[in-house]
Coordinates of C-alpha atoms and ligand atoms in Angstrom, one line a residue:
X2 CA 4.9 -14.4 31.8
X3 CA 5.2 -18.3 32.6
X4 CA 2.1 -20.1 32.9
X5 CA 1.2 -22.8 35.5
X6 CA 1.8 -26.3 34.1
X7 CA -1.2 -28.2 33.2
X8 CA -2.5 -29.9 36.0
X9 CA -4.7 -32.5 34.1
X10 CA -3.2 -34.0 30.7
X11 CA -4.7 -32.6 27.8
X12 CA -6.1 -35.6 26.6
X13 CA -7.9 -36.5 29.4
X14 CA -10.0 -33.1 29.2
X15 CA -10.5 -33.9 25.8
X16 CA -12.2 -37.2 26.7
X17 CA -14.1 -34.8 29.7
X18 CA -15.1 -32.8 26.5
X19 CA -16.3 -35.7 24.5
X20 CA -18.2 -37.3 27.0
X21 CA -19.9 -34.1 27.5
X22 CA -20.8 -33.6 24.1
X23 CA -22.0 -36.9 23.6
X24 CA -24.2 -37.4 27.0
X25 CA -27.4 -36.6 27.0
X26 CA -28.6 -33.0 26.9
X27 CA -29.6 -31.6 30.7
X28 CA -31.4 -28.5 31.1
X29 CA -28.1 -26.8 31.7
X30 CA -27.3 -27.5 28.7
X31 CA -29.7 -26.3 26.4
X32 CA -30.5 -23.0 28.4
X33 CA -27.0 -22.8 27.5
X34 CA -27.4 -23.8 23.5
X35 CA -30.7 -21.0 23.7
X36 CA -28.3 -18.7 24.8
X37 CA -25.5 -19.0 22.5
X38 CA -28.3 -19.6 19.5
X39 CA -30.1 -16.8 20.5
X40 CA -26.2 -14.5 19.9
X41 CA -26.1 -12.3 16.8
X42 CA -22.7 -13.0 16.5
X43 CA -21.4 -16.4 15.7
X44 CA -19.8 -18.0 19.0
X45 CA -17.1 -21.1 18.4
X46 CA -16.3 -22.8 21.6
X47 CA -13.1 -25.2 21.2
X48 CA -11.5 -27.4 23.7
X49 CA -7.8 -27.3 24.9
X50 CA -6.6 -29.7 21.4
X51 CA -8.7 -27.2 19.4
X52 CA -11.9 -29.4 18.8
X53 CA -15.5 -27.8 18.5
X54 CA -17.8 -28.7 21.3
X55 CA -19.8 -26.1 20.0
X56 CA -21.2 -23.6 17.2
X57 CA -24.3 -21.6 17.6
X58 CA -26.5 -20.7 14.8
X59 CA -25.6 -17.0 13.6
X60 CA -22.3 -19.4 13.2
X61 CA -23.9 -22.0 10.9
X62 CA -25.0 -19.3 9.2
X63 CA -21.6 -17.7 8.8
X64 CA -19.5 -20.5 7.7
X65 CA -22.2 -22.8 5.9
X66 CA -22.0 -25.7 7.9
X67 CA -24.3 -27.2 10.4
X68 CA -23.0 -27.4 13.8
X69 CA -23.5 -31.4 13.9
X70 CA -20.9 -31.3 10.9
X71 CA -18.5 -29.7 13.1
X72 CA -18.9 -30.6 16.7
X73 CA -15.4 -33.0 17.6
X74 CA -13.5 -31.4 14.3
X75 CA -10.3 -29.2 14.4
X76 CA -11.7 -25.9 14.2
X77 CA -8.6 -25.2 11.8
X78 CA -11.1 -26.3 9.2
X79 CA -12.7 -23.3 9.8
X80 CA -9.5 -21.3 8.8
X81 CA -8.1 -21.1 4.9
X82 CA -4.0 -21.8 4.7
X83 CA -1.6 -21.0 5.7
X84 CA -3.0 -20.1 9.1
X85 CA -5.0 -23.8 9.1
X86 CA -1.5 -24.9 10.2
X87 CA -0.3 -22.9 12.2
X88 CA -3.2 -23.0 14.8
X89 CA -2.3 -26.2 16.2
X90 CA 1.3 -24.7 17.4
X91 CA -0.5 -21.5 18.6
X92 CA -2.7 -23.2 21.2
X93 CA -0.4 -25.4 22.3
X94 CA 2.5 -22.7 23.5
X95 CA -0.3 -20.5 24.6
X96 CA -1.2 -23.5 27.2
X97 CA 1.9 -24.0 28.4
X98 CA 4.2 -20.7 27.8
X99 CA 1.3 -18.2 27.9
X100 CA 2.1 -16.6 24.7
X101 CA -1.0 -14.4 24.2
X102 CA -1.0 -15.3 20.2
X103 CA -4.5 -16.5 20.1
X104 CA -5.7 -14.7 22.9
X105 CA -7.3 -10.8 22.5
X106 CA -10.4 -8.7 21.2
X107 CA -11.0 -8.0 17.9
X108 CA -8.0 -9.6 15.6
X109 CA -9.1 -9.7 11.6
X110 CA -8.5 -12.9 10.4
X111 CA -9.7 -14.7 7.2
X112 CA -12.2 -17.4 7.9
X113 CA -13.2 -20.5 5.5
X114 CA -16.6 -21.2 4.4
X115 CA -17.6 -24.7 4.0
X116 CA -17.9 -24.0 0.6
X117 CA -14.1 -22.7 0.5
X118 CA -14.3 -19.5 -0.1
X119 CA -13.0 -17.1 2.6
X120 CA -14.6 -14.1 4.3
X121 CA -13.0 -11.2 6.8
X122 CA -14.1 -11.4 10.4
X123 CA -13.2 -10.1 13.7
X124 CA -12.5 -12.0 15.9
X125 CA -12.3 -11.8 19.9
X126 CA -11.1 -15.3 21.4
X127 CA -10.9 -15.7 25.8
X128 CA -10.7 -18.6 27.7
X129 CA -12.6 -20.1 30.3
X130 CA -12.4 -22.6 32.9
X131 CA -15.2 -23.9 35.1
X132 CA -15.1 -26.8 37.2
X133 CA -12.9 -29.6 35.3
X134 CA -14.4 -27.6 32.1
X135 CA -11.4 -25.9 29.8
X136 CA -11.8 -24.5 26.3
X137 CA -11.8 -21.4 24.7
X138 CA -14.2 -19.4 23.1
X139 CA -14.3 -17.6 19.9
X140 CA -16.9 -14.6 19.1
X141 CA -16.8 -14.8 15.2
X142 CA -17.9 -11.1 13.4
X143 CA -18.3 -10.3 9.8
X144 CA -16.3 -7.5 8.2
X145 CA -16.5 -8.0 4.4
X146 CA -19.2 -5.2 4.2
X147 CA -16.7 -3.0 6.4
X148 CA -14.1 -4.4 3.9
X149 CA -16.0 -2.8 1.1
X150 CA -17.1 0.3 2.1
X151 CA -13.4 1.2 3.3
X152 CA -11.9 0.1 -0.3
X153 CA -14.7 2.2 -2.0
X154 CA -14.1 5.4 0.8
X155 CA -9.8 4.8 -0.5
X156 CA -11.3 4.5 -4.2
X157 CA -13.1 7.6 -3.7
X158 CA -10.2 9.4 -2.2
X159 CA -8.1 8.2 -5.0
X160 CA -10.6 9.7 -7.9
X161 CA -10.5 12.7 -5.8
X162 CA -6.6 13.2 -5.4
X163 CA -7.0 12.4 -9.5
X164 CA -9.1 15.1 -9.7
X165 CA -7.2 17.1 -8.0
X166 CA -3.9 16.6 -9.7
X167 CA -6.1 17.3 -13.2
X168 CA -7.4 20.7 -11.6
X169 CA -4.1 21.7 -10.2
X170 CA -2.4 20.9 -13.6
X171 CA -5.0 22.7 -15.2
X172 CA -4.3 25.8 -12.7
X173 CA -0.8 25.7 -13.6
X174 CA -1.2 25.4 -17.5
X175 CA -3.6 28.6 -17.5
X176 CA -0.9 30.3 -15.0
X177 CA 1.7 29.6 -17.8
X178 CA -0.3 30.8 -20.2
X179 CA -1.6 33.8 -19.0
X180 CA 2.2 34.5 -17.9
X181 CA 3.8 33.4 -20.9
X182 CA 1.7 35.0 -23.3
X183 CA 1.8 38.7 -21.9
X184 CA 5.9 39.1 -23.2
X185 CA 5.1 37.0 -26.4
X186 CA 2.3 40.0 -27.3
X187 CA 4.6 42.5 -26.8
X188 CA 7.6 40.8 -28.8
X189 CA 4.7 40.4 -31.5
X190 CA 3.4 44.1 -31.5
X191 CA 7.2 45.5 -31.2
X192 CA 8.6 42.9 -34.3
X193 CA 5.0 44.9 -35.8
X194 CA 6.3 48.1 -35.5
X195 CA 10.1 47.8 -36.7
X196 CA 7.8 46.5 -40.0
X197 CA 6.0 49.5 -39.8
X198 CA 9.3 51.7 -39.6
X199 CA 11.2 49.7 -42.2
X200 CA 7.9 49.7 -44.5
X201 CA 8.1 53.5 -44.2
X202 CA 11.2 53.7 -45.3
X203 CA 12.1 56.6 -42.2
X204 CA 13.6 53.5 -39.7
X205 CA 16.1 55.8 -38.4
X206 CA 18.6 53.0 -36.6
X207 CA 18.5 54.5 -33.1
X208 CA 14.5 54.2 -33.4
X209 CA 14.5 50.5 -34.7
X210 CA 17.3 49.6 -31.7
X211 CA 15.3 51.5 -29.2
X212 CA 12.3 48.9 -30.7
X213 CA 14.8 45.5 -30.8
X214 CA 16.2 46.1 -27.3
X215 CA 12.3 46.6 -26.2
X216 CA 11.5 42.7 -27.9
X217 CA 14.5 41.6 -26.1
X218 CA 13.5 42.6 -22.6
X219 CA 10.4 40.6 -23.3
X220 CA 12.1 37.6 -24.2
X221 CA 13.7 37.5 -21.6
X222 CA 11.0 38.1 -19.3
X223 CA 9.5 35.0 -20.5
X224 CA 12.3 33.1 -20.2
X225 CA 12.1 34.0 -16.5
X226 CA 9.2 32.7 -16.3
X227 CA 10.0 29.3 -17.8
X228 CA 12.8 29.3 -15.3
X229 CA 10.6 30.2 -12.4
X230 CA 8.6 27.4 -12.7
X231 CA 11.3 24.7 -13.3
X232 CA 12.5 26.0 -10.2
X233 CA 9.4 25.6 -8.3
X234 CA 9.0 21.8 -9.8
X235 CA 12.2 21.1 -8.6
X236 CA 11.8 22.4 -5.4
X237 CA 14.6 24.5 -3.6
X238 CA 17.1 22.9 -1.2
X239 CA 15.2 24.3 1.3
X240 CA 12.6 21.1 1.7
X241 CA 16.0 18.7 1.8
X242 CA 16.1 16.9 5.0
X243 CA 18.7 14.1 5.9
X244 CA 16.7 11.2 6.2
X245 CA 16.9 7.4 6.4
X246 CA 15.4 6.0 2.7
X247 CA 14.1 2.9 4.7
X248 CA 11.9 4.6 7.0
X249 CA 10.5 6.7 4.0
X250 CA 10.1 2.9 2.2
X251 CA 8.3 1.6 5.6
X252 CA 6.1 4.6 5.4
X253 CA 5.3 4.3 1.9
X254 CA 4.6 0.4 2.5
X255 CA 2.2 1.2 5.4
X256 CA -0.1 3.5 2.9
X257 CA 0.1 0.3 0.7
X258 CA -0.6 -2.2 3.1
X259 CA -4.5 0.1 3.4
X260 CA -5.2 0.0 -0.1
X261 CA -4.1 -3.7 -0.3
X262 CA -6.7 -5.3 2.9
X263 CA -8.7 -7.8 1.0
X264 CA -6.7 -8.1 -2.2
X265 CA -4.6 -11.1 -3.4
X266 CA -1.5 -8.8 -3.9
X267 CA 0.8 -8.2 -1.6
X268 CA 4.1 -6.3 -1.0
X269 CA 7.2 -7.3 0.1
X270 CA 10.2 -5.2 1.6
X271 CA 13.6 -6.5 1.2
X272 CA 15.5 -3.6 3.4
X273 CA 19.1 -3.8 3.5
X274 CA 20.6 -2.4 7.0
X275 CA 23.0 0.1 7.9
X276 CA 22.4 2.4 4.5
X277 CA 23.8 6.1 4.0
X278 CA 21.4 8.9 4.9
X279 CA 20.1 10.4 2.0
X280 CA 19.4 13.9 1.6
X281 CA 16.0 14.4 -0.1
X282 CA 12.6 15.9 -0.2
X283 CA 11.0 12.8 1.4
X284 CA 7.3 13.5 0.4
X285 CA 8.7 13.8 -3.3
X286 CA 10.6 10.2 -2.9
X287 CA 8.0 9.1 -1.5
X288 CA 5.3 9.9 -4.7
X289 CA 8.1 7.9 -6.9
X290 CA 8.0 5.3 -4.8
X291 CA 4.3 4.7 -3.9
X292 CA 3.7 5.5 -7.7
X293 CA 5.9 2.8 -9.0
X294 CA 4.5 0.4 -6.5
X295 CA 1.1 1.1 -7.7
X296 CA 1.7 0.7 -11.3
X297 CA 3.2 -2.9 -10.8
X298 CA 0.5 -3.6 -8.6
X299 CA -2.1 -2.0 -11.4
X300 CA -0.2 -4.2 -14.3
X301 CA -0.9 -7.2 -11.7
X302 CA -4.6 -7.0 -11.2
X303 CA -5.1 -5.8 -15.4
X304 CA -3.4 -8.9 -16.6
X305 CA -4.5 -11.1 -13.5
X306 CA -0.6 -12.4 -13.8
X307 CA 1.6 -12.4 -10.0
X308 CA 1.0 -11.2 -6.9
X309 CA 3.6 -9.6 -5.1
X310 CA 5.6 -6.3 -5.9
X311 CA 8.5 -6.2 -4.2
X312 CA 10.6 -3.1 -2.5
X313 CA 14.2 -4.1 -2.2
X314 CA 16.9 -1.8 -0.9
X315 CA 20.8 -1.6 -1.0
X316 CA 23.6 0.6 -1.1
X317 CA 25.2 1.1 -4.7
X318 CA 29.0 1.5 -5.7
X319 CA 29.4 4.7 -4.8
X320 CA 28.4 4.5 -1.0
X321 CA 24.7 6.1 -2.7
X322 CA 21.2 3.7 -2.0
X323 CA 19.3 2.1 -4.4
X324 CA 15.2 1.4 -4.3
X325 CA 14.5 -1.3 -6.6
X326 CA 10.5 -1.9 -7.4
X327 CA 9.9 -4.9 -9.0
X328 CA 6.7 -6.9 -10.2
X329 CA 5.4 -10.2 -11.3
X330 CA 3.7 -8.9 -14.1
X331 CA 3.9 -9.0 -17.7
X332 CA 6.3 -5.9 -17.9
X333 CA 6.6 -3.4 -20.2
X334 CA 5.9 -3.8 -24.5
X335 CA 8.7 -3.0 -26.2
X336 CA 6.8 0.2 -27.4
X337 CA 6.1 1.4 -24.4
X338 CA 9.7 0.7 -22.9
X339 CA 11.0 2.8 -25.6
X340 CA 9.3 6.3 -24.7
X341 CA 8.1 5.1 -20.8
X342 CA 10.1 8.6 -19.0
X343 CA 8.0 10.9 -22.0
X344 CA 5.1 12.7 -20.4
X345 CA 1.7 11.5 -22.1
X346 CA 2.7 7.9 -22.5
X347 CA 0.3 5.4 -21.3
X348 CA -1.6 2.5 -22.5
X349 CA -4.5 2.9 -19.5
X350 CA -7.4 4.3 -20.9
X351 CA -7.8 7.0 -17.6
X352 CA -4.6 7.3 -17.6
X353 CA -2.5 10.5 -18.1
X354 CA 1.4 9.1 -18.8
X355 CA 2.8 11.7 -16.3
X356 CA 3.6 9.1 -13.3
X357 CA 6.8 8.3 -14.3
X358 CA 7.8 11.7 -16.8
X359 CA 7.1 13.5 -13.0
X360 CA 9.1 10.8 -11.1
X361 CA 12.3 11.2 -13.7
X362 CA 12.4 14.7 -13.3
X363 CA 12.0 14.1 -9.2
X364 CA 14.8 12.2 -9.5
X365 CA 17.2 14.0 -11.1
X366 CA 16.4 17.3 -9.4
X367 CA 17.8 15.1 -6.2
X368 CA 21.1 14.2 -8.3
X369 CA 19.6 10.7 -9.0
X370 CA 18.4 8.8 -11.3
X371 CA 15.7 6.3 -12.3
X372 CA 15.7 3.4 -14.6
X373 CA 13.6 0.7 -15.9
X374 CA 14.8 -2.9 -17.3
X375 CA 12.9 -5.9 -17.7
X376 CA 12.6 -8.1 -14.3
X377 CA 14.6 -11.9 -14.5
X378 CA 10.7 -13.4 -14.3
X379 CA 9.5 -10.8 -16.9
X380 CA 7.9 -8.4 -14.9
X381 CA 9.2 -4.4 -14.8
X382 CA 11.5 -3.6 -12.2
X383 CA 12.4 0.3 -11.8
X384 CA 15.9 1.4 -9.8
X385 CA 16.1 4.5 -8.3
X386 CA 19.5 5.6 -7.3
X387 CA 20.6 8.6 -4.4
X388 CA 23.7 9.4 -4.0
X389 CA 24.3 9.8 -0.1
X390 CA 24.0 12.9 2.1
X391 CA 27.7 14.4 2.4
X392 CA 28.9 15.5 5.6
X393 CA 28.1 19.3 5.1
X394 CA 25.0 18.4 4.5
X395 CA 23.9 16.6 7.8
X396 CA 22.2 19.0 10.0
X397 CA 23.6 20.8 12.5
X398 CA 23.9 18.5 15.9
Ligands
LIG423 P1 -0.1 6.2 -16.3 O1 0.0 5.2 -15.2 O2 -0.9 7.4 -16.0 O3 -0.5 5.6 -17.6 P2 2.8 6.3 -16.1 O4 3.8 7.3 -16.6 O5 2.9 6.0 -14.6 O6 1.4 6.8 -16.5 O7 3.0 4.9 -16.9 C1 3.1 4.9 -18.3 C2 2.8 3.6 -18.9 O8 3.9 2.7 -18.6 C3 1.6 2.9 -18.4 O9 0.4 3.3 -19.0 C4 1.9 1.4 -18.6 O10 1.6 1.0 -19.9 C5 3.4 1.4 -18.5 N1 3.8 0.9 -17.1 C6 4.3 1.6 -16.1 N2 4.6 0.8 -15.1 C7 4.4 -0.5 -15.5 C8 4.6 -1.8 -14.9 N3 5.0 -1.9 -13.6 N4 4.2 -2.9 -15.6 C9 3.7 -2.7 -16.8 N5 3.6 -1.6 -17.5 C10 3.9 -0.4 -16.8

């Protein structure tokens, strides 16, 4: 949409403004200051170069400063880098291309105390013109308390989905068990009895074969059982779908982005185009994914070392796609490296060490692979490779 041109030069609405702000208060005026004061929310009013002509008191409240240590200033100052310099541009090709950039209800943008420390607000901005009068103005609302109680509702969620994981683990070992345990007590009483008949000394050798043949049904019912269940971690070919791996990394990042609202850390996808399909369990690539992600973003905050993890992807050698998760933190002991794909590994004190034996296993049960080496800046940096979906493989048009 292309805006009128400006009829009156900028800066001679600026010098409207400044005479305005500077002449004497009329009753207009100040039912207009009771009004804006009298707000819950903070209100910014800015002329068309971006200068505060005025801030009402919820907003002196907000941001710490008085409104006479504003009134004429940028109101950039109000906003932390890098978006401080940026607003200038903002305004100016809203006012004469009518991009709608600054524009709209209820953006979240970080605001700068006078202090310097930073808060979350909402914040709905319009414009208004009256008479020779041009500015925009800027309803200002906090959200750090929303903030909060949304990164303790995903906290919660997490120590559930912990919680879970621990009861549904604990389902499976007592399944096992239970399973397992009824062939080994019958190998046990049978190998009892061929004592008994040797003891005897009447073991006639049809008897003890009848006996032996009996133990090695049993074995071999529990090995069916052991294969059962490697076969239900796995996961049959029947949950393979062709799929693109950077829309399963976009997905993945989107989750991240929730958890990351408010934090210093942040994530970066480096996605190359025009990949192979791959022909995977998503949901399974998914959990590797989002799990190494979180453990570079966990080694981050611990050792208060880097701030962005990384998700790059390309294709490999053989036509097959690579993920490659790499962080800026201190990476991996030497120790640790050593055993890192063994289940029960960990140096977390709530942690379990399963994350990455379960994410191995993932990935070879695709025909992959995953692999850890130390980052070029010292952090970890995991590869997972997939070999690409074959032809026979792509689903049926
Ligand atoms: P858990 O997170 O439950 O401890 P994992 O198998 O996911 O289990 O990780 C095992 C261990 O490997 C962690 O305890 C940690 O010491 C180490 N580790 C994993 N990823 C990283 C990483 N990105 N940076 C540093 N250490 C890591």
């Amino acid at each position: 949409m292309q805006r009128e041109p400006l009829r009156q030069h900028p800066c001679a609405i600026a010098a409207t403004y400044t005479a305005k702000v500077n002449a004497p208060v009329t009753a207009a005026h100040d039912r207009l200051d009771a009004l804006l004061n009298a707000a819950v929310d903070a209100i910014v009013l800015i002329d068309p170069r971006g200068h505060i002509t005025r801030f009402n008191r919820a907003a002196e409240s907000l941001l710490g400063y008085t409104a006479a240590e504003v009134l004429g200033e940028n109101v950039r100052l109000l906003m932390p880098a890098p978006y401080r310099d940026e607003h200038d541009g903002y305004i100016h090709r809203y006012l004469h291309t009518g991009e709608q950039r600054i524009i709209g209800i209820g953006r979240e943008v970080t605001a700068c105390r006078r202090d310097g420390s930073t808060l979350p607000i909402n914040l709905s901005v319009g414009e208004f013109r009256s008479g020779e009068e041009h500015g925009f103005v800027g309803i200002l609302r906090d959200i750090s308390a929303l903030h909060a109680a949304t990164r303790e509702a995903e906290a919660l969620r997490e120590r559930l989905a912990h919680a879970g994981r621990l009861g549904l683990m604990g389902e499976m070992v007592s399944g096992i068990a239970h399973e397992v345990n009824q062939p080994l007590t019958a190998i046990h009483n049978y190998a009892s009895a061929c004592r008994r008949l040797l003891a005897n000394g009447n073991a006639k050798p049809e008897a003890l074969a009848e006996v032996l043949d009996k133990i090695a049904r049993q074995a071999e019912r529990a090995g069916q059982v052991i294969r059962g269940l490697r076969g239900m971690i796995r996961a049959g070919d029947a949950t393979r779908e062709t799929v693109s791996i950077n829309a399963l990394v976009e997905e993945v990042s989107r989750l991240v982005e929730l958890d990351l609202r408010g934090m210093p850390q942040r994530l970066l996808l480096d996605l190359a185009p025009a990949l192979s399909p791959v022909r995977v369990d998503g949901v399974q690539i998914q959990q590797v994914v989002m799990n190494l992600i979180r453990n570079g973003l966990e080694a981050m905050r611990e050792s208060k070392t880097g701030e962005t993890v990384t998700v790059e992807t390309r294709s490999d050698a053989a036509q097959g796609v690579e993920v490659v998760v790499r962080d800026q933190g201190p990476g991996l002991t030497a120790e640790v490296a050593e055993r890192l794909f063994e289940p029960f590994v960990t140096t977390k004190t709530k942690g379990m060490g399963l994350g990455l034996s379960i994410c191995k296993s993932i990935m070879i049960a695709h025909g992959g692979e995953l692999q850890h080496r130390r980052a070029p800046n010292g952090g970890a940096e995991f590869t997972l490779r997939l070999p690409a979906a074959t032809d026979e493989e792509e689903p049926a048009p």
